[in-house]
Tab-separated table of C-alpha atoms in Angstrom:
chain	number	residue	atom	x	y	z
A	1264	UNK	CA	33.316	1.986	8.863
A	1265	UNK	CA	31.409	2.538	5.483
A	1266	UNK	CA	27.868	1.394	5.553
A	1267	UNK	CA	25.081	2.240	2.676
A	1268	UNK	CA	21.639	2.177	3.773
A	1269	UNK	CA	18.948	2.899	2.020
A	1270	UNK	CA	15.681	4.540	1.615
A	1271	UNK	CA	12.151	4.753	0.286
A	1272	UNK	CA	12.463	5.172	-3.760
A	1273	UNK	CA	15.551	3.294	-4.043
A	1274	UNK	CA	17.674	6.035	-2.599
A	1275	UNK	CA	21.153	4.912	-0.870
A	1276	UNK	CA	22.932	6.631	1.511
A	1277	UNK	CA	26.494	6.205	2.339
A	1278	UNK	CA	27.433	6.572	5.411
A	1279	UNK	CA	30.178	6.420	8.877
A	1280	UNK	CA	28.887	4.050	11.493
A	1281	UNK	CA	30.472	2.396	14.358
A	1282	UNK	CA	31.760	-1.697	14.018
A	1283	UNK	CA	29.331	-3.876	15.759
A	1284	UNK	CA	30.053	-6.427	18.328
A	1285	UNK	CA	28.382	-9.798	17.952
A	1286	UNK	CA	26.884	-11.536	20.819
A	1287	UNK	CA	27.328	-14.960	21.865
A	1288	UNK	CA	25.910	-16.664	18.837
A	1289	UNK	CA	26.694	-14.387	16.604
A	1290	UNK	CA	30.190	-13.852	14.092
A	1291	UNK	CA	31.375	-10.562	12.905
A	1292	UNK	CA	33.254	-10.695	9.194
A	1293	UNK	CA	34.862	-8.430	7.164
A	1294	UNK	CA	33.025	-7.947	3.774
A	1295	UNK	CA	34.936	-8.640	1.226
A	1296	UNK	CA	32.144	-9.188	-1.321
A	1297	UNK	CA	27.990	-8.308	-0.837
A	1298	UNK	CA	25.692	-9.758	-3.057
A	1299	UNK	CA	22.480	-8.040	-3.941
A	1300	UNK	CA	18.811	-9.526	-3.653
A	1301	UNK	CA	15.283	-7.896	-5.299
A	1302	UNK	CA	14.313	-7.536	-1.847
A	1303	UNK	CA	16.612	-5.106	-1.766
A	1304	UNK	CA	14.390	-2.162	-3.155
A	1305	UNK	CA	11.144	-3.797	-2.751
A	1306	UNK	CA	11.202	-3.446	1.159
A	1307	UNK	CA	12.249	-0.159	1.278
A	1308	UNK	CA	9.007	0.751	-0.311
A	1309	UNK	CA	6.509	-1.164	1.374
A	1310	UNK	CA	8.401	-0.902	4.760
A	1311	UNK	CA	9.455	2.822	4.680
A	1312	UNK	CA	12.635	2.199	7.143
A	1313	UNK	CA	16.040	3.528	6.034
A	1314	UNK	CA	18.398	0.591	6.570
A	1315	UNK	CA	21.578	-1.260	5.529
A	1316	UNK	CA	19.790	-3.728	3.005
A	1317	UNK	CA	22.493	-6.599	2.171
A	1318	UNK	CA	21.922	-9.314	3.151
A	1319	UNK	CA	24.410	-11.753	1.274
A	1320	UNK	CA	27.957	-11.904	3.252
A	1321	UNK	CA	31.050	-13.167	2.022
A	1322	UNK	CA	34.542	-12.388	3.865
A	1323	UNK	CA	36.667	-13.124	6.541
A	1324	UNK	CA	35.821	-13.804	9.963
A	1325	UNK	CA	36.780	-11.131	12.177
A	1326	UNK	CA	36.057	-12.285	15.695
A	1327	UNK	CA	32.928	-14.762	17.068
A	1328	UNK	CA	30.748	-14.718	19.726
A	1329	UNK	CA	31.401	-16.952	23.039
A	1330	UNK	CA	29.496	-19.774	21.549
A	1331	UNK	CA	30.617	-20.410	18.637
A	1332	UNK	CA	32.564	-23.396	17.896
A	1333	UNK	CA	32.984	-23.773	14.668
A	1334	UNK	CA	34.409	-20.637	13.291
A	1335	UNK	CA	37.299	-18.169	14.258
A	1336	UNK	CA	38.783	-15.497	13.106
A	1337	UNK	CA	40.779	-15.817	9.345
A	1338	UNK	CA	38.355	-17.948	8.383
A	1339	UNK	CA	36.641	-17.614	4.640
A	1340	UNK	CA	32.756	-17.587	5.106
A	1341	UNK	CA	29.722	-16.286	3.212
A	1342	UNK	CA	26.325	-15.847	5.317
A	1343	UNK	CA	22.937	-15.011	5.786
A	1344	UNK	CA	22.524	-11.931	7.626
A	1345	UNK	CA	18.817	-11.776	9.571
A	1346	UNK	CA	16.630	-9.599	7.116
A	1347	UNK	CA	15.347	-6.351	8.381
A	1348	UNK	CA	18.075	-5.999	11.193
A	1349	UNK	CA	20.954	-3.870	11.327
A	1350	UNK	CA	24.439	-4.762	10.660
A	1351	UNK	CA	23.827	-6.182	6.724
A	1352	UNK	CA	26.210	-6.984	4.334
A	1353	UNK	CA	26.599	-3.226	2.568
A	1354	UNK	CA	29.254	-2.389	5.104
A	1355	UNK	CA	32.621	-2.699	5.837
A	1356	UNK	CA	31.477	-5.159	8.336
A	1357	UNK	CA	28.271	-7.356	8.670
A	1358	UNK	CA	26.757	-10.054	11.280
A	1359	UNK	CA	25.738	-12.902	10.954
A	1360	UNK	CA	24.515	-16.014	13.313
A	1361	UNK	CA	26.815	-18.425	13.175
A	1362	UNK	CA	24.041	-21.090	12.261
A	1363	UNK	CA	23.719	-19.471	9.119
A	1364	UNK	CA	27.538	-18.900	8.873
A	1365	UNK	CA	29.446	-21.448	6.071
A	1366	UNK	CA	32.619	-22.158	5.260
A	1367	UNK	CA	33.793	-21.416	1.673
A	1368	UNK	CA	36.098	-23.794	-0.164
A	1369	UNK	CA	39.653	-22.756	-1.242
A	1370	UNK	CA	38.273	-23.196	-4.876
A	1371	UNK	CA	35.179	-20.715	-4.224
A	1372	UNK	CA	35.530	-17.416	-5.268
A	1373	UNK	CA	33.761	-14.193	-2.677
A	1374	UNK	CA	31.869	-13.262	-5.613
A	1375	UNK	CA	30.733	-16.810	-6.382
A	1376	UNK	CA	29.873	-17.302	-3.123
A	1377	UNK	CA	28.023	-13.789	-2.475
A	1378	UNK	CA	25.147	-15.170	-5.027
A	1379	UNK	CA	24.445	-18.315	-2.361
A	1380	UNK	CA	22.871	-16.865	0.753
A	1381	UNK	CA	19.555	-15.890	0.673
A	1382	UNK	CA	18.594	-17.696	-2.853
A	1383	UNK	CA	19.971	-20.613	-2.230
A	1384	UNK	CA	18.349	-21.181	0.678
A	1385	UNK	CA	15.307	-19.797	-0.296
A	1386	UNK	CA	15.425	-22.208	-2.974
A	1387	UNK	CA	15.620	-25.132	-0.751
A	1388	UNK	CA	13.005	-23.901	1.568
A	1389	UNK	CA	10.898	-23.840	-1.425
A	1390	UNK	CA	11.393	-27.450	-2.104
A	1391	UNK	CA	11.646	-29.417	0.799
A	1392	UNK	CA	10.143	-27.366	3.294
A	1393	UNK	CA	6.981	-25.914	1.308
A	1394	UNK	CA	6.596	-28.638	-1.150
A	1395	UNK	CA	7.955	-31.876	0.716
A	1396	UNK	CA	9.899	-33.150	-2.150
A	1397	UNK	CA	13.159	-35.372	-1.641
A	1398	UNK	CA	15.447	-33.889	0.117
A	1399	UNK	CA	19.137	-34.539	-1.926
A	1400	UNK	CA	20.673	-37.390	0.271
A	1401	UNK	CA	17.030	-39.580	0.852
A	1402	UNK	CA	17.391	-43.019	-0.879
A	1403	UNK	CA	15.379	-43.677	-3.842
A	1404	UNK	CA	12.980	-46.239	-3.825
A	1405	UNK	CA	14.093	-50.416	-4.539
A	1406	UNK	CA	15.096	-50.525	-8.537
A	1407	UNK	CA	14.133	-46.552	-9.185
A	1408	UNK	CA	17.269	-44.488	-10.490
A	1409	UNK	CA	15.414	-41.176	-10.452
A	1410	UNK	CA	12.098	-39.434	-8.770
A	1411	UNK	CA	10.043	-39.371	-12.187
A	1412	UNK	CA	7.003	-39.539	-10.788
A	1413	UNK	CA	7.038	-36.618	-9.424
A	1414	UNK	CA	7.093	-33.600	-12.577
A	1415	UNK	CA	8.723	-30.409	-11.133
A	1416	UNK	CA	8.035	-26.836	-12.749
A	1417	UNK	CA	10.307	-24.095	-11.905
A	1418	UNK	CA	8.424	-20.735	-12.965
A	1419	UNK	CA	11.603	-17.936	-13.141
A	1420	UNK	CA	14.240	-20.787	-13.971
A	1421	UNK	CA	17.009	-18.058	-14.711
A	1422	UNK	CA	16.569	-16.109	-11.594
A	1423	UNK	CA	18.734	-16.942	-8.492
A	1424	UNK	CA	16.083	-18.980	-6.614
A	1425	UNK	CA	15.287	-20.623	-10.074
A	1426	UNK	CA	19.046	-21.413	-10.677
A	1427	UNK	CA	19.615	-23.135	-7.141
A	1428	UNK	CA	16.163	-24.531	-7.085
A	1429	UNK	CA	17.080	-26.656	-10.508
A	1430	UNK	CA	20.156	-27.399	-8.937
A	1431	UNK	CA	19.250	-29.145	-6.086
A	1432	UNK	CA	16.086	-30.437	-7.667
A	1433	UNK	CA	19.212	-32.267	-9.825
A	1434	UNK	CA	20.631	-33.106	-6.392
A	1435	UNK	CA	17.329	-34.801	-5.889
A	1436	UNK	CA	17.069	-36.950	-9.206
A	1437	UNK	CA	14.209	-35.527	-10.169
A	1438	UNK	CA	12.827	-35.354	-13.552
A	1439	UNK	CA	11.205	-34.088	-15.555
A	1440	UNK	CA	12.518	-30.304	-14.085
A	1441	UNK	CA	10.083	-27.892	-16.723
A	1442	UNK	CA	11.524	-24.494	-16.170
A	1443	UNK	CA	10.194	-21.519	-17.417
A	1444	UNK	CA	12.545	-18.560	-18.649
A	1445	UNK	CA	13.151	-15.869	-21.095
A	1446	UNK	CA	16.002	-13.944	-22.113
A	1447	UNK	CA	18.769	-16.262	-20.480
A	1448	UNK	CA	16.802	-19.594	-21.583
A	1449	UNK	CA	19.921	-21.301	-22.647
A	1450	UNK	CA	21.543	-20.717	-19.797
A	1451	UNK	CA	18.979	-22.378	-17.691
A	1452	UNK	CA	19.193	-25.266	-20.269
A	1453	UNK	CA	22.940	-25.857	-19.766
A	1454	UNK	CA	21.787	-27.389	-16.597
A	1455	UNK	CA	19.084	-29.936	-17.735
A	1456	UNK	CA	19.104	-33.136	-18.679
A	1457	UNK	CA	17.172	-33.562	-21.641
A	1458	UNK	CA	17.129	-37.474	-21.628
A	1459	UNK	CA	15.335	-37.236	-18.843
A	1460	UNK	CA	12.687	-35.109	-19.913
A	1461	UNK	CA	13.658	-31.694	-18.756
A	1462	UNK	CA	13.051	-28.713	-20.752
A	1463	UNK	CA	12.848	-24.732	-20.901
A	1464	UNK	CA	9.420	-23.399	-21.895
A	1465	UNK	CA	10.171	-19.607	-23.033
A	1466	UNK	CA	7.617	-17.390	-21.179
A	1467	UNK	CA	7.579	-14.942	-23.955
A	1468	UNK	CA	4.727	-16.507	-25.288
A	1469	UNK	CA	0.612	-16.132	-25.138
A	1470	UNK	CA	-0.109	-17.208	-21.742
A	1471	UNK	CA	-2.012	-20.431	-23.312
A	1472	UNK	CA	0.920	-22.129	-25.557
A	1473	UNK	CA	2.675	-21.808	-21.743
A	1474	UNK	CA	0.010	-23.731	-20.746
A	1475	UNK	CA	0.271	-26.009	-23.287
A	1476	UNK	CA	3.974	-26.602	-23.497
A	1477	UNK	CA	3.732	-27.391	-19.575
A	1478	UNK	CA	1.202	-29.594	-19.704
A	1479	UNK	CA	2.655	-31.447	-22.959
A	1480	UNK	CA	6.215	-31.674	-21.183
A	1481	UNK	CA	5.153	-34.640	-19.091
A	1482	UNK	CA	4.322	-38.012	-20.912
A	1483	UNK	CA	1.351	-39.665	-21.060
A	1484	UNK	CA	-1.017	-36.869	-19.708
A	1485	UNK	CA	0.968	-37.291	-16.319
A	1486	UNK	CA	-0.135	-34.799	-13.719
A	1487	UNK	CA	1.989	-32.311	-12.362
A	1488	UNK	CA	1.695	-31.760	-8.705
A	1489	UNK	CA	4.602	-29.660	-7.690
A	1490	UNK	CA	5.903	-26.268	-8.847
A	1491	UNK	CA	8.182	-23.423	-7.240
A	1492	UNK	CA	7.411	-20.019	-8.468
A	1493	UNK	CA	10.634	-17.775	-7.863
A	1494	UNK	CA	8.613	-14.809	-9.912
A	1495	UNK	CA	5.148	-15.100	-8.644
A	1496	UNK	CA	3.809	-12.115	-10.336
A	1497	UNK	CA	2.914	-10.835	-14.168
A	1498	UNK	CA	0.646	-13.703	-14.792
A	1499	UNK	CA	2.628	-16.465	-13.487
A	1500	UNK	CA	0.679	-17.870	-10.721
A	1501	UNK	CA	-2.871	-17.553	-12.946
A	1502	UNK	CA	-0.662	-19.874	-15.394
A	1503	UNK	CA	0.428	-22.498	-12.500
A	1504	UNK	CA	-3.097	-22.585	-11.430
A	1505	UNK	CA	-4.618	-23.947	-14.748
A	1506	UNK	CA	-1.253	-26.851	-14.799
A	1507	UNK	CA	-1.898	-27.701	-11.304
A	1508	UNK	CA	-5.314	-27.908	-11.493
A	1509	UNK	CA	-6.741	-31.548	-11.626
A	1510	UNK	CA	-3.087	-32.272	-10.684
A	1511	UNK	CA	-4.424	-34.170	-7.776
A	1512	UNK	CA	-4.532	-37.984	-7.125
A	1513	UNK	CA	-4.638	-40.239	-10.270
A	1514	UNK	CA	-0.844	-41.070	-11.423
A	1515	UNK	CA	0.168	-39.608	-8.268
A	1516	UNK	CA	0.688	-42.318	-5.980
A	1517	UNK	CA	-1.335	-40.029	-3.408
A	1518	UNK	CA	-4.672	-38.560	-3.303
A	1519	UNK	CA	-2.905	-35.229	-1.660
A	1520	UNK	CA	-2.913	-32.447	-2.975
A	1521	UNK	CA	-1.697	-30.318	-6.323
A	1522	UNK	CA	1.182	-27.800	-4.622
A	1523	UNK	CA	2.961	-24.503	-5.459
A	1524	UNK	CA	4.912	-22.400	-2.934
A	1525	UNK	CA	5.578	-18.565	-3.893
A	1526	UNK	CA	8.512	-16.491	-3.519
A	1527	UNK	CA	6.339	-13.373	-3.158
A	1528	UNK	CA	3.844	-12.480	-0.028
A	1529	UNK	CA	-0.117	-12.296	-0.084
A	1530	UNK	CA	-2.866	-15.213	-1.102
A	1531	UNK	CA	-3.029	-15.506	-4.628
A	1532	UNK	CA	-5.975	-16.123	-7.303
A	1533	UNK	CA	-5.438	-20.061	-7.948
A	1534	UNK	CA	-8.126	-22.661	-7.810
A	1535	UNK	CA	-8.921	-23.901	-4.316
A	1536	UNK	CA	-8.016	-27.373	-4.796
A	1537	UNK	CA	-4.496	-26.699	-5.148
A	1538	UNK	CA	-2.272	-26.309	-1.767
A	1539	UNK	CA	-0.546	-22.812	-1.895
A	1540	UNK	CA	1.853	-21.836	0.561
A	1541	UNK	CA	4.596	-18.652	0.567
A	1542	UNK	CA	8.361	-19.393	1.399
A	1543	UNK	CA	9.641	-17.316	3.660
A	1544	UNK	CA	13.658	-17.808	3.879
A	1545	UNK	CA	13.464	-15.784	6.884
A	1546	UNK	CA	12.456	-18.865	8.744
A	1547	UNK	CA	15.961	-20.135	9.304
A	1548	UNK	CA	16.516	-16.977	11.536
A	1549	UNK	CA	13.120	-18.566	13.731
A	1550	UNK	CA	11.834	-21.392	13.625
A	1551	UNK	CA	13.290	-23.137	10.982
A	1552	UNK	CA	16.846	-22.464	12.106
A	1553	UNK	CA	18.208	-26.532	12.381
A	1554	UNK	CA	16.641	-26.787	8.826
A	1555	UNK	CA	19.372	-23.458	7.329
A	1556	UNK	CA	22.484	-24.920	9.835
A	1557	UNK	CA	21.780	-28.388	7.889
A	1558	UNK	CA	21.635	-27.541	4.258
A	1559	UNK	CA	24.196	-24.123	4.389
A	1560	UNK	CA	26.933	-27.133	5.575
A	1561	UNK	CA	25.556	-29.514	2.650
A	1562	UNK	CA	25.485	-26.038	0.080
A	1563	UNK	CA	29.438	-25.869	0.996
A	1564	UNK	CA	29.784	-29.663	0.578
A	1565	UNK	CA	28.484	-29.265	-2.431
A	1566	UNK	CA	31.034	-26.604	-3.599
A	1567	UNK	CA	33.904	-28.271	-2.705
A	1568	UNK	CA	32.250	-31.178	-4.880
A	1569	UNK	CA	31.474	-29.603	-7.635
A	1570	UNK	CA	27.998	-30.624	-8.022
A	1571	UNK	CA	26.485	-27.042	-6.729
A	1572	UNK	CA	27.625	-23.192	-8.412
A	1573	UNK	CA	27.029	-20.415	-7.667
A	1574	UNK	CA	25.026	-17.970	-10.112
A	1575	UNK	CA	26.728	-15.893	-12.823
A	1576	UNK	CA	27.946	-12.493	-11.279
A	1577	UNK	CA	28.248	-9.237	-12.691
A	1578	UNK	CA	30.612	-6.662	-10.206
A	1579	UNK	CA	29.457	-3.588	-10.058
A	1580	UNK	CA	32.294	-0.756	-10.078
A	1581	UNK	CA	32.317	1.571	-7.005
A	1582	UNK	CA	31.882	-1.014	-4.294
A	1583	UNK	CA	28.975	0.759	-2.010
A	1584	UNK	CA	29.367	3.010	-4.382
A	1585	UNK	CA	27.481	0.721	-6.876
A	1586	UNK	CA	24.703	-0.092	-4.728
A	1587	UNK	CA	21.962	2.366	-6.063
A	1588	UNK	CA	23.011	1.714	-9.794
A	1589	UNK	CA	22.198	-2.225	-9.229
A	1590	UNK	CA	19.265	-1.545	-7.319
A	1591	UNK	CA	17.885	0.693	-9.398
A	1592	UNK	CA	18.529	-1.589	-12.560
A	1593	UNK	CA	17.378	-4.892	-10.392
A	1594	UNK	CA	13.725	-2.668	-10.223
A	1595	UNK	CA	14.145	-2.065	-13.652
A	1596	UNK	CA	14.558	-5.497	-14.799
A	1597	UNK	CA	17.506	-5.392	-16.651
A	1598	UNK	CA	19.672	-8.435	-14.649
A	1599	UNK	CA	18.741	-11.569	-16.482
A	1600	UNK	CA	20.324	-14.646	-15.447
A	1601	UNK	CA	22.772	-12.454	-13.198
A	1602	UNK	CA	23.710	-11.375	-9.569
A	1603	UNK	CA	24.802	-7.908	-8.871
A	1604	UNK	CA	27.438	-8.046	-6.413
A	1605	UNK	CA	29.360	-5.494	-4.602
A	1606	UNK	CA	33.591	-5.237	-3.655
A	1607	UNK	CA	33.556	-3.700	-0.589
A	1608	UNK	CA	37.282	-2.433	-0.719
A	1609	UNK	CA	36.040	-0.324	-4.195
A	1610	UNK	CA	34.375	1.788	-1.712
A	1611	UNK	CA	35.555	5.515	-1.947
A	1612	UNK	CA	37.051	6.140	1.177
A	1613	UNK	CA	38.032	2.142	2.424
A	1614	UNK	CA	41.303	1.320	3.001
A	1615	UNK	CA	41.941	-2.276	2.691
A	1616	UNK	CA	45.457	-4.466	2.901
């Protein structure tokens, strides 16, 4: 089969490698569509191992391990393959454990559903995991309709964790959601509900009228207590700092503390009051793995409802051919409000039915 891996310097390789065999927990699928994550040239660079990088599967089951019950082969899926293993989704054929294995609805596109794995669930991670916020089917308190006590910002609103973080925030009733985005602002905005107080603060400002558009977005000089930060670099966390700061206690309900939860690795420079924490979305490969088979299953549910989307795609032409070109523009910036995905039967040299 075709498989691109790639290199140090954003350098992919296309090349001939054997189809794996899953194990017992395990499900092999076909790829008919890879999405593409940041992650996918950042590694590379500060991990200098040459490897198949995709880790967004969508496709069709091929064949499943001994264990697996609820999956066989025919099946539509999309997946999370383990980061940093072999067998990713820039191949002919990826793995994936079946715990992090969904069904997609008849409705779903592959390339909708290529944008889900990793954000998505890094998104969630973020909020209920990190932060402790409402998970989507708790009850809301006698007489409340939503969770307005509890101000949410979502620094990086238009990037794929930002997109299925405000989502499922939604999912949560809470409000006010304060995102902050740039170039595809209105697209994050075609999610809000302004009636309830959420906005888009446009980051291409002086860092202090951010400030002071976040901290004038909740009424009455309410703290804010929570934030996700899907960019976590360029200023960003400095800016969360000075919001969260004296977020704690008064108006709260709690005396806990002021939190944010990063996207990126390594302590950063906030005040020491406020609770800081990293999400990893590679727990739900260890020991978070009943917390990813839980909310992949509610992800699809919410698909075939209509309540959850996927992010806006962009194909690249070429297939694995493609790979490079996206990568290279993901390290360049230039996606904005946009996943790069892949069609594996483009490949040069793939012969599909």
């Amino acid at each position: 089969m075709k498989e691109a891996v790639v290199s140090k310097g954003t350098k992919v390789e296309i090349i001939d490698s054997p189809i794996p065999t899953p194990n017992d927990d395990q499900v092999l699928i076909k790829v008919i569509v890879s999405g593409s994550n940041p992650k996918d040239w950042k590694l590379p660079d500060i991990r200098p191992v040459t490897i198949n990088q995709g880790d967004d599967i969508t496709g069709i089951v091929e064949k499943v391990g001994a264990s697996v019950f609820e999956f066989q082969p025919g099946d539509r899926v999309a997946a999370f393959h383990e980061m940093m293993t072999p067998h990713g989704s820039y191949a002919e054929y990826a793995i994936a454990w079946a715990h992090t294995t969904f069904h997609i609805p008849a409705a779903t596109t592959f390339e909708e559903a290529a944008t889900l794995p990793l954000a998505a669930m890094t998104a969630a991670v973020g909020l209920y995991q990190r932060l402790g916020l409402p998970h989507p089917w708790d009850p809301l308190p006698p007489g409340a309709t939503t969770h307005r006590d509890i101000p949410l910002v979502i620094y990086g609103g238009a990037s794929a964790v930002g997109i299925f973080a405000i989502q499922l925030a939604l999912r949560s009733n809470i409000h006010p959601l304060i995102c902050v985005a740039g170039r595809a602002k209105e697209y994050v905005a075609s999610f809000l509900d302004p009636s309830k107080g959420d906005v888009v603060i446009d980051y291409r400002q002086p860092d202090e009228d951010i400030i002071g558009a976040l901290r004038s977005s909740v009424p009455d000089g309410q703290p804010i207590r929570y934030a996700l930060d899907a960019v976590a670099e360029k200023g960003s966390p400095q800016i969360l700092g000075a919001v969260l700061q004296g977020g704690s206690g008064s108006g709260s309900g709690s005396g806990d503390k002021a939190k944010v939860t990063f996207v990126l690795h390594g302590e950063k420079d906030i005040p020491a009051e406020i609770e800081q924490s990293i999400t990893r979305v590679g727990c739900v490969h260890q020991e978070a793995k009943d917390f990813g088979y839980v909310y992949y299953r509610y992800m699809a549910k919410g698909l075939g409802e209509g309540w959850f989307k996927g992010q806006r795609t962009e194909v690249v032409e070429g297939g694995l051919g493609g790979v490079q070109k996206a990568l290279e523009d993901l390290k360049a910036g230039r996606a904005s409000g946009v996943k790069y995905v892949f069609r594996i039967g483009e490949t040069e040299g793939v012969e599909r039915d």
